[in-house]
mmCIF file of C-alpha atoms in Angstrom:
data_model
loop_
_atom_site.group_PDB
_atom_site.id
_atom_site.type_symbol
_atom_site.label_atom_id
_atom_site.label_comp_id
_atom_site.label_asym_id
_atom_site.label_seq_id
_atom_site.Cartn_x
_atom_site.Cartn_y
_atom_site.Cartn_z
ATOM 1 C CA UNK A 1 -46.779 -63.762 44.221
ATOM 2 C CA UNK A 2 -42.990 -63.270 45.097
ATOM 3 C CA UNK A 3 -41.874 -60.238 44.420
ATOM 4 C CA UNK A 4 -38.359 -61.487 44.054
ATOM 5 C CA UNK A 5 -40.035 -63.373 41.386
ATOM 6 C CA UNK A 6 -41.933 -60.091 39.988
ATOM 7 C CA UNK A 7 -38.275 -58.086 40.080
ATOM 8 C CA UNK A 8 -36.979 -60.576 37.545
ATOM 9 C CA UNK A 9 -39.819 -61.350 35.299
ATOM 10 C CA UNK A 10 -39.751 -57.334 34.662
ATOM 11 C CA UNK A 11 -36.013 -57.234 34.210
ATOM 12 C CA UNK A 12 -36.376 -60.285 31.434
ATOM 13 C CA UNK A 13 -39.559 -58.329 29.645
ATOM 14 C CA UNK A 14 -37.268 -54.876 29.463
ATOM 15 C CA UNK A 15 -34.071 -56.545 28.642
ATOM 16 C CA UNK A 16 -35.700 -59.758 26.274
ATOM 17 C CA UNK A 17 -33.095 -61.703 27.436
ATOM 18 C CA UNK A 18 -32.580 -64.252 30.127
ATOM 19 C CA UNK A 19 -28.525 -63.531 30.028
ATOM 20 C CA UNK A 20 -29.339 -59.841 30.140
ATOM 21 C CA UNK A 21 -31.086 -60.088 32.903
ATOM 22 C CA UNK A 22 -28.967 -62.278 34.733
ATOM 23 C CA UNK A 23 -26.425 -59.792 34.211
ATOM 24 C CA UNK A 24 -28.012 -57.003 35.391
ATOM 25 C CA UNK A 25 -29.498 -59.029 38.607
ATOM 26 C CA UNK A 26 -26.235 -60.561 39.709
ATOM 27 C CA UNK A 27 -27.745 -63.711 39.013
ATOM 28 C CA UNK A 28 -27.087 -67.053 37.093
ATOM 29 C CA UNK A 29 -28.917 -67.884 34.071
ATOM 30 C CA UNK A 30 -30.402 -70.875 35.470
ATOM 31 C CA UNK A 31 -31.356 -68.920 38.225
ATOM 32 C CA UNK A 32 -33.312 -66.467 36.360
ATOM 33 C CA UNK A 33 -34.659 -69.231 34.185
ATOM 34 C CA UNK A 34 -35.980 -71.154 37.593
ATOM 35 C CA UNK A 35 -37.629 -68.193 38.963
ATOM 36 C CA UNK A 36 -39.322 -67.119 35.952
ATOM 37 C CA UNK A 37 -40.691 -70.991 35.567
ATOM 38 C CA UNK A 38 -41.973 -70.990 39.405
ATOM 39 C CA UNK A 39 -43.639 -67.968 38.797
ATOM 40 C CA UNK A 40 -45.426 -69.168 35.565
ATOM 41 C CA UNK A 41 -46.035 -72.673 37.543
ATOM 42 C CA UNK A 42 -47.785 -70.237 40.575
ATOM 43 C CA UNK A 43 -49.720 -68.511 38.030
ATOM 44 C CA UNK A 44 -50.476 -71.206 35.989
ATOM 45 C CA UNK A 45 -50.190 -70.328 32.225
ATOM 46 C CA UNK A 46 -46.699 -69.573 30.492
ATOM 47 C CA UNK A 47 -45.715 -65.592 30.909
ATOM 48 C CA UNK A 48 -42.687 -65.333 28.296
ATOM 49 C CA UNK A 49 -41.870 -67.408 25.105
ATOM 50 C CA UNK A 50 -38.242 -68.630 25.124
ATOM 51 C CA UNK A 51 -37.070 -68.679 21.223
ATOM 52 C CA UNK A 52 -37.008 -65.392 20.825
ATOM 53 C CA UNK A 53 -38.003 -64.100 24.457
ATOM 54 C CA UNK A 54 -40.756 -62.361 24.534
ATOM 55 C CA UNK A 55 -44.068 -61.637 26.590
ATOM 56 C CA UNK A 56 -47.264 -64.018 26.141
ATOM 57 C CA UNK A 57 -50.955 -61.915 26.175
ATOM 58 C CA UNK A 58 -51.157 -63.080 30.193
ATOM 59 C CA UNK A 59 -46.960 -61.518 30.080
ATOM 60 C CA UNK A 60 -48.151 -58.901 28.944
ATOM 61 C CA UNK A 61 -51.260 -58.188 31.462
ATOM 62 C CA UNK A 62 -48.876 -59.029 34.791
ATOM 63 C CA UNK A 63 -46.104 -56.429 33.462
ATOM 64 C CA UNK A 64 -48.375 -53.804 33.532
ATOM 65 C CA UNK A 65 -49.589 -54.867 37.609
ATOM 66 C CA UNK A 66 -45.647 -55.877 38.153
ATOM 67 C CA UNK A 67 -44.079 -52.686 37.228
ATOM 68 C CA UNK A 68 -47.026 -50.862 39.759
ATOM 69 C CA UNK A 69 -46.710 -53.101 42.691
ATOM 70 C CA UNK A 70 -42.738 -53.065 43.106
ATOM 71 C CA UNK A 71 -42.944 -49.503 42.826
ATOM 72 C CA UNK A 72 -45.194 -49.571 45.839
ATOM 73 C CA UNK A 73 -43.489 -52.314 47.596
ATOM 74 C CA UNK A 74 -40.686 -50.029 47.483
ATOM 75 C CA UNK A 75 -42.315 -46.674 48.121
ATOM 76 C CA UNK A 76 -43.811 -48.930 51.798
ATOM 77 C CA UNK A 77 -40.247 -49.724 52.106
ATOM 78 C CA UNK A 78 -38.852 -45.465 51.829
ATOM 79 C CA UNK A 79 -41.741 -44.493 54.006
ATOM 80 C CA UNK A 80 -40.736 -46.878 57.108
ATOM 81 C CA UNK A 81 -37.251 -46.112 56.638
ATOM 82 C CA UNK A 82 -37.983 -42.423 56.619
ATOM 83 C CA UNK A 83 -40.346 -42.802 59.949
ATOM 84 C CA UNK A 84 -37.312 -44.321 61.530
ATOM 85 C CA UNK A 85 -34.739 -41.820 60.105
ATOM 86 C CA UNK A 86 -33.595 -38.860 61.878
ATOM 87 C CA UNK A 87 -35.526 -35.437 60.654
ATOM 88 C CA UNK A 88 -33.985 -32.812 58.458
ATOM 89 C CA UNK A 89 -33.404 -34.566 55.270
ATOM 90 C CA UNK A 90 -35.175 -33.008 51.587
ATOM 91 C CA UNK A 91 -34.544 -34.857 48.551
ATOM 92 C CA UNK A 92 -35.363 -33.104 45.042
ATOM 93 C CA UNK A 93 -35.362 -34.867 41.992
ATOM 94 C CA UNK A 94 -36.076 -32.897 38.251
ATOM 95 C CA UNK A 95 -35.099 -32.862 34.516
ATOM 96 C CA UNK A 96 -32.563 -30.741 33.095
ATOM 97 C CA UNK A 97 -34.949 -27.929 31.678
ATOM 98 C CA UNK A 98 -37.111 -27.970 35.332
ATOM 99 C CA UNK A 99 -34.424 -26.303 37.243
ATOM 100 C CA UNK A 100 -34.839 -22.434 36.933
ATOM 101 C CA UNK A 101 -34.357 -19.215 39.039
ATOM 102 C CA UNK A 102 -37.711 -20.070 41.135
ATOM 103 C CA UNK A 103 -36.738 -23.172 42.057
ATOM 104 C CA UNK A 104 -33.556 -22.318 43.036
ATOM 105 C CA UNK A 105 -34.768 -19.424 45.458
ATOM 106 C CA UNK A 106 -37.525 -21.614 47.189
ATOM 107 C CA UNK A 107 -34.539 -24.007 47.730
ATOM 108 C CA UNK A 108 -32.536 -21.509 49.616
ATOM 109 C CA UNK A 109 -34.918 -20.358 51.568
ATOM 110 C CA UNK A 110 -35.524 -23.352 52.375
ATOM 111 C CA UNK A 111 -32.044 -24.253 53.629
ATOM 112 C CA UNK A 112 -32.148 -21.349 55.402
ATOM 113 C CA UNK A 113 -34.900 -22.107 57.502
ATOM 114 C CA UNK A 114 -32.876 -24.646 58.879
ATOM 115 C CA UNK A 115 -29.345 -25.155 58.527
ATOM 116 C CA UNK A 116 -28.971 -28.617 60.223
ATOM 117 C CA UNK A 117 -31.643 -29.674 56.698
ATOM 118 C CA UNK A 118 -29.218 -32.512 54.556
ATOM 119 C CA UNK A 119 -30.450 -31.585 51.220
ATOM 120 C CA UNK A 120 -29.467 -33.723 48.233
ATOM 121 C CA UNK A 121 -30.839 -32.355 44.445
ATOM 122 C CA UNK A 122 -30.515 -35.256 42.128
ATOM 123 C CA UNK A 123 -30.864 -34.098 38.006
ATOM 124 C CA UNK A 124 -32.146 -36.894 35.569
ATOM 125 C CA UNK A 125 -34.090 -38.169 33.167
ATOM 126 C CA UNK A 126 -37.673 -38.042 33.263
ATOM 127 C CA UNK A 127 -38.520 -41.815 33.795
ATOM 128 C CA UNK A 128 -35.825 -41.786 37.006
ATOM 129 C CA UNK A 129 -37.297 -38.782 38.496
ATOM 130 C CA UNK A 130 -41.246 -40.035 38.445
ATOM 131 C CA UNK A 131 -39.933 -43.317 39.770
ATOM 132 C CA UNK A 132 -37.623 -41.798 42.376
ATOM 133 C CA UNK A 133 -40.871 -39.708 43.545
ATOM 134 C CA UNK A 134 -43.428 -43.114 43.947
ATOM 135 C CA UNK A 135 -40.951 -45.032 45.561
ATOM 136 C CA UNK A 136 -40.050 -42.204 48.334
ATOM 137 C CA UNK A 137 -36.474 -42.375 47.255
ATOM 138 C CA UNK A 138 -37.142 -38.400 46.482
ATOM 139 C CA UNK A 139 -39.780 -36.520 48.439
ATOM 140 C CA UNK A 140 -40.136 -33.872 45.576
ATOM 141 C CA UNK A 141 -39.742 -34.166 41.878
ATOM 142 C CA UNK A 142 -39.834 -31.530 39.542
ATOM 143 C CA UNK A 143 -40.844 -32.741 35.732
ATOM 144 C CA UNK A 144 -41.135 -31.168 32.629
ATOM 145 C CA UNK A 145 -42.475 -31.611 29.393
ATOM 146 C CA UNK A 146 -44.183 -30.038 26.155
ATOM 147 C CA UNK A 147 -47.628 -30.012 25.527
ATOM 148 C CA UNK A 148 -50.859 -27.941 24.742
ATOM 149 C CA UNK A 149 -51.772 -24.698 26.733
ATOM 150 C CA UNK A 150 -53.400 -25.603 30.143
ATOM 151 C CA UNK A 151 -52.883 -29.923 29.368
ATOM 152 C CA UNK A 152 -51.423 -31.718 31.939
ATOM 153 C CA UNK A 153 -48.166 -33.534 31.044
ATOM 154 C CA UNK A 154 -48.481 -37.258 30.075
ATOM 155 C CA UNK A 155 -46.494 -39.073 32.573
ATOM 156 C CA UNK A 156 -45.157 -42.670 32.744
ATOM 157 C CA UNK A 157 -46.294 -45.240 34.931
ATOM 158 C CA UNK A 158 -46.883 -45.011 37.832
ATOM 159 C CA UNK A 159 -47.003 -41.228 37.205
ATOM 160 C CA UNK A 160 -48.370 -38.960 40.171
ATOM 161 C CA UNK A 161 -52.292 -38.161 40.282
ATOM 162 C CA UNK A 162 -51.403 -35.262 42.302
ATOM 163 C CA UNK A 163 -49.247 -33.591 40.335
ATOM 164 C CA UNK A 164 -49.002 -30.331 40.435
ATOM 165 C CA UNK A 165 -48.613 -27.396 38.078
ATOM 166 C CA UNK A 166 -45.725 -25.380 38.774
ATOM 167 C CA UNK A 167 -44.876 -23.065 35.308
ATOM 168 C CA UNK A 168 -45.591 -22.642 32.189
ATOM 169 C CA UNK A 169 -43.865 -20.953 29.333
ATOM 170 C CA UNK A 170 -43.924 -20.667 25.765
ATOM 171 C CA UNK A 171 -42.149 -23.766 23.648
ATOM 172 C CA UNK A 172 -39.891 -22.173 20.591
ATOM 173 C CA UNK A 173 -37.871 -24.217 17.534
ATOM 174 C CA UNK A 174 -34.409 -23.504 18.765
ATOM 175 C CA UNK A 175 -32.427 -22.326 15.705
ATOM 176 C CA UNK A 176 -28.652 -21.032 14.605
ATOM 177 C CA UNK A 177 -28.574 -17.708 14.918
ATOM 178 C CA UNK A 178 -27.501 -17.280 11.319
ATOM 179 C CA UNK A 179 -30.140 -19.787 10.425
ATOM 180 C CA UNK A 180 -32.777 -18.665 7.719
ATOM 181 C CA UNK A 181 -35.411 -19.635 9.476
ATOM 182 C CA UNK A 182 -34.406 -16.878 12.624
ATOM 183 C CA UNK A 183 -35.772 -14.492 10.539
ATOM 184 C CA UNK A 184 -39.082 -16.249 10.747
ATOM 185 C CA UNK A 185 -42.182 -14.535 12.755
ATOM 186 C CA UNK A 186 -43.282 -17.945 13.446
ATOM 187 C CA UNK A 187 -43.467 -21.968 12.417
ATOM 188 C CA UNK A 188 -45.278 -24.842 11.850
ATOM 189 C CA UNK A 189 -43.398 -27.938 13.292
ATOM 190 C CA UNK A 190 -45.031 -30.493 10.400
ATOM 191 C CA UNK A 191 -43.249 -27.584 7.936
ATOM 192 C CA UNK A 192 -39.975 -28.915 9.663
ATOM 193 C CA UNK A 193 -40.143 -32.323 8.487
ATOM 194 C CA UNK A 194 -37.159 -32.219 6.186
ATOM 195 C CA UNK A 195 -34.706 -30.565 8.286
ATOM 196 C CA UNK A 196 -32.844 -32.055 11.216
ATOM 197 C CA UNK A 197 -33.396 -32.230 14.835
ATOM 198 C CA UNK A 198 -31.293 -33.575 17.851
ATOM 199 C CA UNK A 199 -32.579 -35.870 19.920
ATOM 200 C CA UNK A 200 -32.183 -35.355 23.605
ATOM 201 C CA UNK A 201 -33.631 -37.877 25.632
ATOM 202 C CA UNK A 202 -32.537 -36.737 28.878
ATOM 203 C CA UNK A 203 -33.570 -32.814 28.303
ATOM 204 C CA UNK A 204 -35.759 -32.504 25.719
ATOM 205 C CA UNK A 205 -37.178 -35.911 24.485
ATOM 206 C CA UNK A 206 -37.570 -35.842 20.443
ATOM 207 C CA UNK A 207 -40.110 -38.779 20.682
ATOM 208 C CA UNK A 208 -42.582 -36.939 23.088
ATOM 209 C CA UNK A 209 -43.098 -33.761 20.465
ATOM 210 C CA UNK A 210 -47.117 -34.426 19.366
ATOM 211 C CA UNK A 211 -46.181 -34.406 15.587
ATOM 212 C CA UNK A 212 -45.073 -37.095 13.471
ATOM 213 C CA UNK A 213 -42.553 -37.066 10.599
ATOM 214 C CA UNK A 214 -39.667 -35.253 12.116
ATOM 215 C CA UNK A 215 -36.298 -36.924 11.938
ATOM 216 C CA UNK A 216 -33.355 -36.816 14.189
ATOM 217 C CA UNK A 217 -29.702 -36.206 12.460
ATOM 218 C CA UNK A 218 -27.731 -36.271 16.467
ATOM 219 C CA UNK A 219 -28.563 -38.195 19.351
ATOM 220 C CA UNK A 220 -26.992 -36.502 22.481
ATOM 221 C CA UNK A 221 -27.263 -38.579 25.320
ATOM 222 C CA UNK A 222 -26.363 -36.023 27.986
ATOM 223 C CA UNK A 223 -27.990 -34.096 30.359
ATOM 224 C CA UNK A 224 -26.212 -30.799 29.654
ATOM 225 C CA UNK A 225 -29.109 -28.380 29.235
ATOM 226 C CA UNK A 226 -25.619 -26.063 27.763
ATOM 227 C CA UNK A 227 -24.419 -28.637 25.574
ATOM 228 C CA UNK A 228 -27.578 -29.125 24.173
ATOM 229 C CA UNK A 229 -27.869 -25.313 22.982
ATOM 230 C CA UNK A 230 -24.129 -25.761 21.940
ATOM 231 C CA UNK A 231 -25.073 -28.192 19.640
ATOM 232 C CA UNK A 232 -27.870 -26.009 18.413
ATOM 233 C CA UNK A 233 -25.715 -22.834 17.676
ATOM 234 C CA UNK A 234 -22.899 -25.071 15.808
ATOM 235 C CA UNK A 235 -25.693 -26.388 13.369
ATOM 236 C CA UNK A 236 -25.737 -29.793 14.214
ATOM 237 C CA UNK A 237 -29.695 -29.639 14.221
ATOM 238 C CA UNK A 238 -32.962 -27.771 15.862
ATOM 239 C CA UNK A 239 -34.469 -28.590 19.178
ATOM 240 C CA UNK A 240 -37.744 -27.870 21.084
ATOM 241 C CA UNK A 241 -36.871 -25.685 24.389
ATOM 242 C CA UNK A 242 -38.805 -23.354 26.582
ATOM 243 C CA UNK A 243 -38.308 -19.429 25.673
ATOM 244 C CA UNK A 244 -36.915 -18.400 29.107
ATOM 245 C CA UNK A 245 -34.369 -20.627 28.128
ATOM 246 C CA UNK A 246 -32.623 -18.641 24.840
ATOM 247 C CA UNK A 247 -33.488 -15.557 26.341
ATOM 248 C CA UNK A 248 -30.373 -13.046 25.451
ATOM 249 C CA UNK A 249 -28.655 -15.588 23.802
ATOM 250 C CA UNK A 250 -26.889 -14.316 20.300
ATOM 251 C CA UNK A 251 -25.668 -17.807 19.643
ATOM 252 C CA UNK A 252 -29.393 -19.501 19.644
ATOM 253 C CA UNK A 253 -32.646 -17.856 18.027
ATOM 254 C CA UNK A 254 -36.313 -18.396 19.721
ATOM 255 C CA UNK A 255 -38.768 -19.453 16.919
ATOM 256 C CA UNK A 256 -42.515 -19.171 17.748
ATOM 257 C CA UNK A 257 -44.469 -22.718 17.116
ATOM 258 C CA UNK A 258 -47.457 -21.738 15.353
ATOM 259 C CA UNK A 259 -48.782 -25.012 15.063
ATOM 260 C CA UNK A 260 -49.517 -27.110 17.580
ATOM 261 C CA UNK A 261 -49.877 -24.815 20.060
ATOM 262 C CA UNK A 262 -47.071 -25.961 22.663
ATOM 263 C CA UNK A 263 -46.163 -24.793 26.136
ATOM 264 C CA UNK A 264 -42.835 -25.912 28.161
ATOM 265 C CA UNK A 265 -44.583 -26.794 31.564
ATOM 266 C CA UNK A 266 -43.072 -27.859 35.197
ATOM 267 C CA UNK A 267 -45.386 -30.028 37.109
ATOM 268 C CA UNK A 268 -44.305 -31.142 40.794
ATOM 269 C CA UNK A 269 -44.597 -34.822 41.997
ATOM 270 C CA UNK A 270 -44.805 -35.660 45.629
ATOM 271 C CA UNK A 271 -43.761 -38.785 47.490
ATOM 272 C CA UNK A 272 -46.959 -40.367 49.088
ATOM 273 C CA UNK A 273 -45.035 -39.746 52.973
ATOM 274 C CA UNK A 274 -44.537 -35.760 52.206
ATOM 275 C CA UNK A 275 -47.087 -34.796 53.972
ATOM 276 C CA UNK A 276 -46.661 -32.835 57.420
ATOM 277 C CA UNK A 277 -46.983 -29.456 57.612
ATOM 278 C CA UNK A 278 -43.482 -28.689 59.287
ATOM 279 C CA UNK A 279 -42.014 -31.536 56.784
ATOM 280 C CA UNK A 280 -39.286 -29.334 54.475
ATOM 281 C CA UNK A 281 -40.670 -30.912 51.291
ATOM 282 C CA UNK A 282 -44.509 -29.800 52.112
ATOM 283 C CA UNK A 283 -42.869 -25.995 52.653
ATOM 284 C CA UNK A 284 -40.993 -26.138 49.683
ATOM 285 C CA UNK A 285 -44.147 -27.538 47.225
ATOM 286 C CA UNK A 286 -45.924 -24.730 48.929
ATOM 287 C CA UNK A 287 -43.521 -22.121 47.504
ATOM 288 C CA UNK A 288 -43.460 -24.398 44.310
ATOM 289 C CA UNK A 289 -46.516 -24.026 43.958
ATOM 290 C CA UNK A 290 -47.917 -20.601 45.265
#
């Protein structure tokens, strides 16, 4: 199979559109409508239905190989260029709430190993930073997520088998300070249900919380861990966030989650080349990790 062919049957099953994905590829219509038929013609069974778009059962099956092979077509691709590349370079990828005081001190000592080391620190959304990592485009990504004491976080595809735990910390209802339930020794989260909560996709995804019922009043789209908070304190709803976080804050109250039990955790994802000892990413997972 083409992968050129692969590239833009996934962009027409995430877009379900053949304009959209035309669009987005730099591409004609007709183009996009050609190479989706020569794939289906090399498979041998139709892949998408046309009035509305949308994926067929066999569709359905390739996206899920499609999505896993470019990744690795393009992590091969990052790991020649890097053998080829001159040394010195670190890369770190992570979500908003995975930077902390740690991180930033194993980063600086890293740089100060060697101060010739190009060292780029990229901040996004969870979905960019776990691709970045497979594809070699990063050579360290730093994750986080909420889950149960001692689970490891659920990742998207392709995710990172060797993932790494870095922290953990207790996960509190970020409240008003004036709000009632500040007062509060501790919370359930299915209690909640009635009141409103922001949704953060790009800090601290509402959809990813394991309890069902709870409804968003603000979407912020940002990736301002501070705006976030400021959104808290002016009452525009609660949020999930890890304790360190609100610590000393008089504008934002900690809540305890009684139920589930949650923890904020910080997992580490490697790029399959970051491996060498003397390599500045193995040095800093090392100190990531220690």
């Amino acid at each position: 199979m083409d992968p050129h062919l692969l590239r833009t049957f996934v962009t027409v099953a995430e877009t379900g559109s053949f304009s959209a994905a035309a669009e987005r590829l730099s591409f004609t219509q007709s183009a996009v409508s050609q190479q989706i038929a020569a794939l289906e013609t090399d498979l041998g069974t139709p892949l998408l239905t046309r009035r509305p778009v949308g994926l067929t059962e066999a569709g359905q099956r390739l996206l899920r190989h499609a999505r896993i092979l470019l990744v690795r077509l393009d992590a091969a691709r990052a790991d020649v260029t890097r053998a080829t590349a001159p040394p010195g370079r670190l890369a770190l990828g992570l979500t908003p709430l995975a930077w902390s005081a740690p991180v930033a001190a194993a980063v600086a000592r890293i740089r100060a190993e060697s101060a010739r080391l190009r060292t780029r620190l990229l901040v996004a959304g969870l979905d960019r930073i776990v691709t970045g990592t497979a594809t070699g485009a990063l050579d360290l990504g730093l994750v986080d997520g909420f889950t149960a004491p001692s689970d490891p976080l659920r990742l998207p595809e392709p995710g990172d088998p060797r993932a790494l735990r870095v922290a953990e910390s207790p996960a509190v209802v970020a409240v008003p300070a004036g709000h009632p339930l500040a007062r509060r020794s501790s919370v359930e989260l299915a209690d909640l249900a009635d009141a409103y909560w922001i949704d953060a996709p790009e800090v601290a995804p509402f959809g990813r919380l394991p309890v069902d019922g709870l409804r968003a009043g603000l979407r912020y789209d940002g990736a301002e861990v501070s705006v976030l908070t400021g959104l808290v304190a002016a009452g525009h709803g609660l949020a999930v966030l890890p304790a360190p976080l609100l610590a000393g804050s008089t504008a934002v109250a900690p809540v305890p989650i009684a139920v589930p039990r949650l923890v904020h955790r910080v997992e580490l994802l490697r790029a399959p080349a970051t491996t060498a000892p003397d390599d500045p990413a193995t040095r800093l997972s090392v100190l990531l990790t220690a």
